[in-house]
Each structure stands twice: as structure tokens, then as C-alpha cells.
Amino acid sequence: LLPQSKQSSSYSDRDTTEEDSESLDDMDFLSRQKKLQAEAKMALAMAKPMAKMQVEVEKQNRKKSPVADLLPHMPHISECLMKRSLKPTDLRDMTIGQLQVIVNDLHSQIESLNEELVQLLLIRDELHTEQDAMLVDIEDLTRHAESQQKHLAEKMPAK
């Protein structure tokens, strides 16, 4: 006797034949496959809006530039720094010390953004690898389901 799953053994307790329990297992597999496909489509549809919301949250959570604290008498400068839109006239009115503070701040921002980029690229690569593995699994499951359907289709006329 072949080992049976819990489902097929419960079906056989109800006086069904082995062929009937196999078709019920296959039906269950196909319904699970359809359910998983629907869930995957829903998750993919939600991915872009969720990513946009996450980006907005991260933008809001970004710290205010420390330059704003060093230049309290120039509030419009700190706003321009946050928007990254300084005008040449704003720069001309600043002292060399203030300009050096801005340069140092920009260098530190560049460094932290580069580090963040590297981390995000590593995460992206891991996710791509994971996605590739999932796609291979899905392909294998689809082939298995198709072969089961062919096997059942061949069995049906033989009865």
C-alpha cells in the first residue's frame, strides 16, 4: 500500500475508491494553486502603492539638516537646504565658515546616502535571488500539476 495523506485517508474512510481520493487531492491542489495565484496577484498589485507610502514615510522621518541649527538667523537657507535648492545669491551672502559647514554637511549626507544605497542594493540582490528561487519552485509545481492533469485525463477514458 502507498502512504496516503491525511485528506485521502479521511476520504477513504467514507468508502471512496483510491482513484476518487486522488482526484479529490488533485482538485484540492488545483484550488490551492488558484488561491495562491490570486494572493500573488493581489500582493503584486499592492506592491507599488505600498512602496510609495513607505518612501513618503521615510522622507518624513528623515532628520532635519544640522545646518539648520547652525544657521538659525537664516531660516530660508535651512529650508532651501532641505529642498536642495540653494540660489547663488544665498551663497554669496554667506561667510566662508557657513559655506564650509554646508559643504561638510553635504559630504556627510553623501556618505550616509551611499551607505544606504549599498545596503539597499544588497537587499535587492537578496530579494532577486529569492524571487528567482520562487519562480523555479512555481515552474516545478506548474509542471507537476500539468502532468497530474494529463495523468488523470489518460485515466478517465480508460475506465
PDB file of C-alpha atoms in Angstrom:
ATOM      1  CA  LEU A   1       0.000   0.000   0.000  1.00  0.00           C
ATOM      2  CA  LEU A   2       1.138   3.514  -0.796  1.00  0.00           C
ATOM      3  CA  PRO A   3       1.233   6.010   2.074  1.00  0.00           C
ATOM      4  CA  GLN A   4      -1.709   8.349   1.878  1.00  0.00           C
ATOM      5  CA  SER A   5      -2.089  11.907   3.030  1.00  0.00           C
ATOM      6  CA  LYS A   6      -4.427  12.724   5.912  1.00  0.00           C
ATOM      7  CA  GLN A   7      -7.000  14.012   3.460  1.00  0.00           C
ATOM      8  CA  SER A   8      -7.008  10.981   1.234  1.00  0.00           C
ATOM      9  CA  SER A   9      -7.212   8.624   4.213  1.00  0.00           C
ATOM     10  CA  SER A  10     -10.203  10.557   5.557  1.00  0.00           C
ATOM     11  CA  TYR A  11     -11.832  10.241   2.138  1.00  0.00           C
ATOM     12  CA  SER A  12     -11.156   6.521   2.028  1.00  0.00           C
ATOM     13  CA  ASP A  13     -12.880   6.226   5.424  1.00  0.00           C
ATOM     14  CA  ARG A  14     -16.007   7.379   3.633  1.00  0.00           C
ATOM     15  CA  ASP A  15     -15.927   4.342   1.302  1.00  0.00           C
ATOM     16  CA  THR A  16     -14.365   6.112  -1.681  1.00  0.00           C
ATOM     17  CA  THR A  17     -12.022   4.379  -4.055  1.00  0.00           C
ATOM     18  CA  GLU A  18      -8.326   5.272  -4.326  1.00  0.00           C
ATOM     19  CA  GLU A  19      -8.932   6.923  -7.715  1.00  0.00           C
ATOM     20  CA  ASP A  20     -11.647   9.165  -6.262  1.00  0.00           C
ATOM     21  CA  SER A  21      -9.383  10.245  -3.399  1.00  0.00           C
ATOM     22  CA  GLU A  22      -6.587  11.043  -5.891  1.00  0.00           C
ATOM     23  CA  SER A  23      -8.919  13.243  -7.920  1.00  0.00           C
ATOM     24  CA  LEU A  24     -10.060  14.983  -4.719  1.00  0.00           C
ATOM     25  CA  ASP A  25      -6.419  15.572  -3.759  1.00  0.00           C
ATOM     26  CA  ASP A  26      -5.733  16.954  -7.240  1.00  0.00           C
ATOM     27  CA  MET A  27      -8.812  19.176  -7.040  1.00  0.00           C
ATOM     28  CA  ASP A  28      -7.586  20.397  -3.676  1.00  0.00           C
ATOM     29  CA  PHE A  29      -4.144  21.050  -5.172  1.00  0.00           C
ATOM     30  CA  LEU A  30      -5.649  22.958  -8.093  1.00  0.00           C
ATOM     31  CA  SER A  31      -7.854  25.047  -5.815  1.00  0.00           C
ATOM     32  CA  ARG A  32      -4.861  25.808  -3.595  1.00  0.00           C
ATOM     33  CA  GLN A  33      -2.872  26.741  -6.700  1.00  0.00           C
ATOM     34  CA  LYS A  34      -5.615  29.121  -7.852  1.00  0.00           C
ATOM     35  CA  LYS A  35      -5.861  30.626  -4.380  1.00  0.00           C
ATOM     36  CA  LEU A  36      -2.090  31.188  -4.233  1.00  0.00           C
ATOM     37  CA  GLN A  37      -2.122  32.736  -7.706  1.00  0.00           C
ATOM     38  CA  ALA A  38      -4.900  35.106  -6.646  1.00  0.00           C
ATOM     39  CA  GLU A  39      -2.983  36.057  -3.494  1.00  0.00           C
ATOM     40  CA  ALA A  40       0.183  36.642  -5.524  1.00  0.00           C
ATOM     41  CA  LYS A  41      -1.682  38.870  -7.989  1.00  0.00           C
ATOM     42  CA  MET A  42      -3.163  40.858  -5.100  1.00  0.00           C
ATOM     43  CA  ALA A  43       0.264  41.254  -3.474  1.00  0.00           C
ATOM     44  CA  LEU A  44       1.807  42.389  -6.758  1.00  0.00           C
ATOM     45  CA  ALA A  45      -0.986  44.889  -7.307  1.00  0.00           C
ATOM     46  CA  MET A  46      -0.420  46.318  -3.828  1.00  0.00           C
ATOM     47  CA  ALA A  47       3.393  46.425  -4.079  1.00  0.00           C
ATOM     48  CA  LYS A  48       3.704  49.745  -5.923  1.00  0.00           C
ATOM     49  CA  PRO A  49       1.310  51.762  -3.709  1.00  0.00           C
ATOM     50  CA  MET A  50       2.854  50.259  -0.582  1.00  0.00           C
ATOM     51  CA  ALA A  51       6.348  51.170  -1.793  1.00  0.00           C
ATOM     52  CA  LYS A  52       5.223  54.740  -2.494  1.00  0.00           C
ATOM     53  CA  MET A  53       3.747  55.028   1.000  1.00  0.00           C
ATOM     54  CA  GLN A  54       6.946  53.656   2.524  1.00  0.00           C
ATOM     55  CA  VAL A  55       9.033  56.206   0.608  1.00  0.00           C
ATOM     56  CA  GLU A  56       6.808  59.021   1.876  1.00  0.00           C
ATOM     57  CA  VAL A  57       7.108  57.791   5.462  1.00  0.00           C
ATOM     58  CA  GLU A  58      10.885  57.580   5.133  1.00  0.00           C
ATOM     59  CA  LYS A  59      11.024  61.104   3.696  1.00  0.00           C
ATOM     60  CA  GLN A  60       9.057  62.399   6.665  1.00  0.00           C
ATOM     61  CA  ASN A  61      11.276  60.525   9.101  1.00  0.00           C
ATOM     62  CA  ARG A  62      14.462  61.990   7.641  1.00  0.00           C
ATOM     63  CA  LYS A  63      16.219  64.225  10.070  1.00  0.00           C
ATOM     64  CA  LYS A  64      16.349  67.929   9.555  1.00  0.00           C
ATOM     65  CA  SER A  65      19.756  69.021   8.339  1.00  0.00           C
ATOM     66  CA  PRO A  66      22.066  70.029  11.221  1.00  0.00           C
ATOM     67  CA  VAL A  67      22.954  73.068   9.133  1.00  0.00           C
ATOM     68  CA  ALA A  68      19.561  74.482  10.074  1.00  0.00           C
ATOM     69  CA  ASP A  69      20.680  74.509  13.725  1.00  0.00           C
ATOM     70  CA  LEU A  70      23.962  76.197  12.813  1.00  0.00           C
ATOM     71  CA  LEU A  71      22.261  78.904  10.765  1.00  0.00           C
ATOM     72  CA  PRO A  72      19.267  79.913  12.914  1.00  0.00           C
ATOM     73  CA  HIS A  73      19.376  83.510  11.666  1.00  0.00           C
ATOM     74  CA  MET A  74      18.810  82.286   8.082  1.00  0.00           C
ATOM     75  CA  PRO A  75      15.656  80.100   8.208  1.00  0.00           C
ATOM     76  CA  HIS A  76      15.107  80.288   4.454  1.00  0.00           C
ATOM     77  CA  ILE A  77      18.594  78.780   3.930  1.00  0.00           C
ATOM     78  CA  SER A  78      17.772  75.711   6.006  1.00  0.00           C
ATOM     79  CA  GLU A  79      14.506  75.273   4.079  1.00  0.00           C
ATOM     80  CA  CYS A  80      16.405  75.574   0.803  1.00  0.00           C
ATOM     81  CA  LEU A  81      18.939  73.017   2.012  1.00  0.00           C
ATOM     82  CA  MET A  82      16.143  70.573   2.826  1.00  0.00           C
ATOM     83  CA  LYS A  83      14.694  71.094  -0.656  1.00  0.00           C
ATOM     84  CA  ARG A  84      18.193  71.094  -2.168  1.00  0.00           C
ATOM     85  CA  SER A  85      17.524  74.346  -3.984  1.00  0.00           C
ATOM     86  CA  LEU A  86      20.040  76.945  -2.857  1.00  0.00           C
ATOM     87  CA  LYS A  87      20.341  80.035  -5.031  1.00  0.00           C
ATOM     88  CA  PRO A  88      23.642  81.714  -5.897  1.00  0.00           C
ATOM     89  CA  THR A  89      22.513  84.892  -4.131  1.00  0.00           C
ATOM     90  CA  ASP A  90      22.023  82.907  -0.903  1.00  0.00           C
ATOM     91  CA  LEU A  91      25.536  81.547  -1.183  1.00  0.00           C
ATOM     92  CA  ARG A  92      27.077  84.963  -1.868  1.00  0.00           C
ATOM     93  CA  ASP A  93      25.625  86.361   1.356  1.00  0.00           C
ATOM     94  CA  MET A  94      27.213  83.623   3.499  1.00  0.00           C
ATOM     95  CA  THR A  95      30.583  83.626   5.219  1.00  0.00           C
ATOM     96  CA  ILE A  96      33.264  81.092   4.362  1.00  0.00           C
ATOM     97  CA  GLY A  97      32.649  79.394   7.717  1.00  0.00           C
ATOM     98  CA  GLN A  98      28.942  78.974   6.950  1.00  0.00           C
ATOM     99  CA  LEU A  99      29.739  77.661   3.478  1.00  0.00           C
ATOM    100  CA  GLN A 100      32.220  75.174   4.980  1.00  0.00           C
ATOM    101  CA  VAL A 101      29.502  73.933   7.362  1.00  0.00           C
ATOM    102  CA  ILE A 102      27.195  73.383   4.392  1.00  0.00           C
ATOM    103  CA  VAL A 103      29.935  71.594   2.414  1.00  0.00           C
ATOM    104  CA  ASN A 104      30.735  69.331   5.386  1.00  0.00           C
ATOM    105  CA  ASP A 105      27.050  68.576   5.868  1.00  0.00           C
ATOM    106  CA  LEU A 106      26.639  67.745   2.192  1.00  0.00           C
ATOM    107  CA  HIS A 107      29.664  65.417   2.335  1.00  0.00           C
ATOM    108  CA  SER A 108      28.234  63.597   5.333  1.00  0.00           C
ATOM    109  CA  GLN A 109      24.847  63.321   3.612  1.00  0.00           C
ATOM    110  CA  ILE A 110      26.543  61.903   0.508  1.00  0.00           C
ATOM    111  CA  GLU A 111      28.402  59.359   2.610  1.00  0.00           C
ATOM    112  CA  SER A 112      25.318  58.247   4.519  1.00  0.00           C
ATOM    113  CA  LEU A 113      23.256  58.046   1.322  1.00  0.00           C
ATOM    114  CA  ASN A 114      25.985  55.970  -0.343  1.00  0.00           C
ATOM    115  CA  GLU A 115      25.999  53.573   2.610  1.00  0.00           C
ATOM    116  CA  GLU A 116      22.219  53.357   2.494  1.00  0.00           C
ATOM    117  CA  LEU A 117      22.362  52.704  -1.254  1.00  0.00           C
ATOM    118  CA  VAL A 118      24.842  49.867  -0.804  1.00  0.00           C
ATOM    119  CA  GLN A 119      22.607  48.286   1.844  1.00  0.00           C
ATOM    120  CA  LEU A 120      19.532  48.642  -0.356  1.00  0.00           C
ATOM    121  CA  LEU A 121      21.372  47.134  -3.333  1.00  0.00           C
ATOM    122  CA  LEU A 122      22.394  44.155  -1.211  1.00  0.00           C
ATOM    123  CA  ILE A 123      18.804  43.698  -0.071  1.00  0.00           C
ATOM    124  CA  ARG A 124      17.613  43.999  -3.676  1.00  0.00           C
ATOM    125  CA  ASP A 125      20.069  41.323  -4.782  1.00  0.00           C
ATOM    126  CA  GLU A 126      18.885  39.008  -1.994  1.00  0.00           C
ATOM    127  CA  LEU A 127      15.270  39.613  -2.995  1.00  0.00           C
ATOM    128  CA  HIS A 128      16.060  38.918  -6.656  1.00  0.00           C
ATOM    129  CA  THR A 129      17.715  35.642  -5.662  1.00  0.00           C
ATOM    130  CA  GLU A 130      14.720  34.740  -3.511  1.00  0.00           C
ATOM    131  CA  GLN A 131      12.348  35.655  -6.342  1.00  0.00           C
ATOM    132  CA  ASP A 132      14.281  33.500  -8.797  1.00  0.00           C
ATOM    133  CA  ALA A 133      14.079  30.551  -6.411  1.00  0.00           C
ATOM    134  CA  MET A 134      10.324  31.079  -6.016  1.00  0.00           C
ATOM    135  CA  LEU A 135       9.849  31.268  -9.776  1.00  0.00           C
ATOM    136  CA  VAL A 136      11.707  27.978 -10.202  1.00  0.00           C
ATOM    137  CA  ASP A 137       9.501  26.412  -7.499  1.00  0.00           C
ATOM    138  CA  ILE A 138       6.374  27.740  -9.200  1.00  0.00           C
ATOM    139  CA  GLU A 139       7.538  26.379 -12.541  1.00  0.00           C
ATOM    140  CA  ASP A 140       8.173  22.965 -10.976  1.00  0.00           C
ATOM    141  CA  LEU A 141       4.748  22.965  -9.294  1.00  0.00           C
ATOM    142  CA  THR A 142       3.055  24.007 -12.523  1.00  0.00           C
ATOM    143  CA  ARG A 143       4.779  21.214 -14.435  1.00  0.00           C
ATOM    144  CA  HIS A 144       3.751  18.769 -11.715  1.00  0.00           C
ATOM    145  CA  ALA A 145       0.139  19.971 -11.843  1.00  0.00           C
ATOM    146  CA  GLU A 146       0.075  19.690 -15.638  1.00  0.00           C
ATOM    147  CA  SER A 147       1.500  16.172 -15.527  1.00  0.00           C
ATOM    148  CA  GLN A 148      -1.103  15.218 -12.895  1.00  0.00           C
ATOM    149  CA  GLN A 149      -3.872  16.600 -15.109  1.00  0.00           C
ATOM    150  CA  LYS A 150      -2.549  14.648 -18.102  1.00  0.00           C
ATOM    151  CA  HIS A 151      -2.304  11.537 -15.958  1.00  0.00           C
ATOM    152  CA  LEU A 152      -5.903  11.975 -14.791  1.00  0.00           C
ATOM    153  CA  ALA A 153      -7.093  12.693 -18.322  1.00  0.00           C
ATOM    154  CA  GLU A 154      -5.460   9.476 -19.507  1.00  0.00           C
ATOM    155  CA  LYS A 155      -7.014   7.518 -16.642  1.00  0.00           C
ATOM    156  CA  MET A 156     -10.556   8.787 -17.203  1.00  0.00           C
ATOM    157  CA  PRO A 157     -11.178   7.297 -20.707  1.00  0.00           C
ATOM    158  CA  ALA A 158      -9.562   4.017 -19.598  1.00  0.00           C
ATOM    159  CA  LYS A 159     -12.346   3.448 -17.029  1.00  0.00           C
TER     160      LYS A 159
END
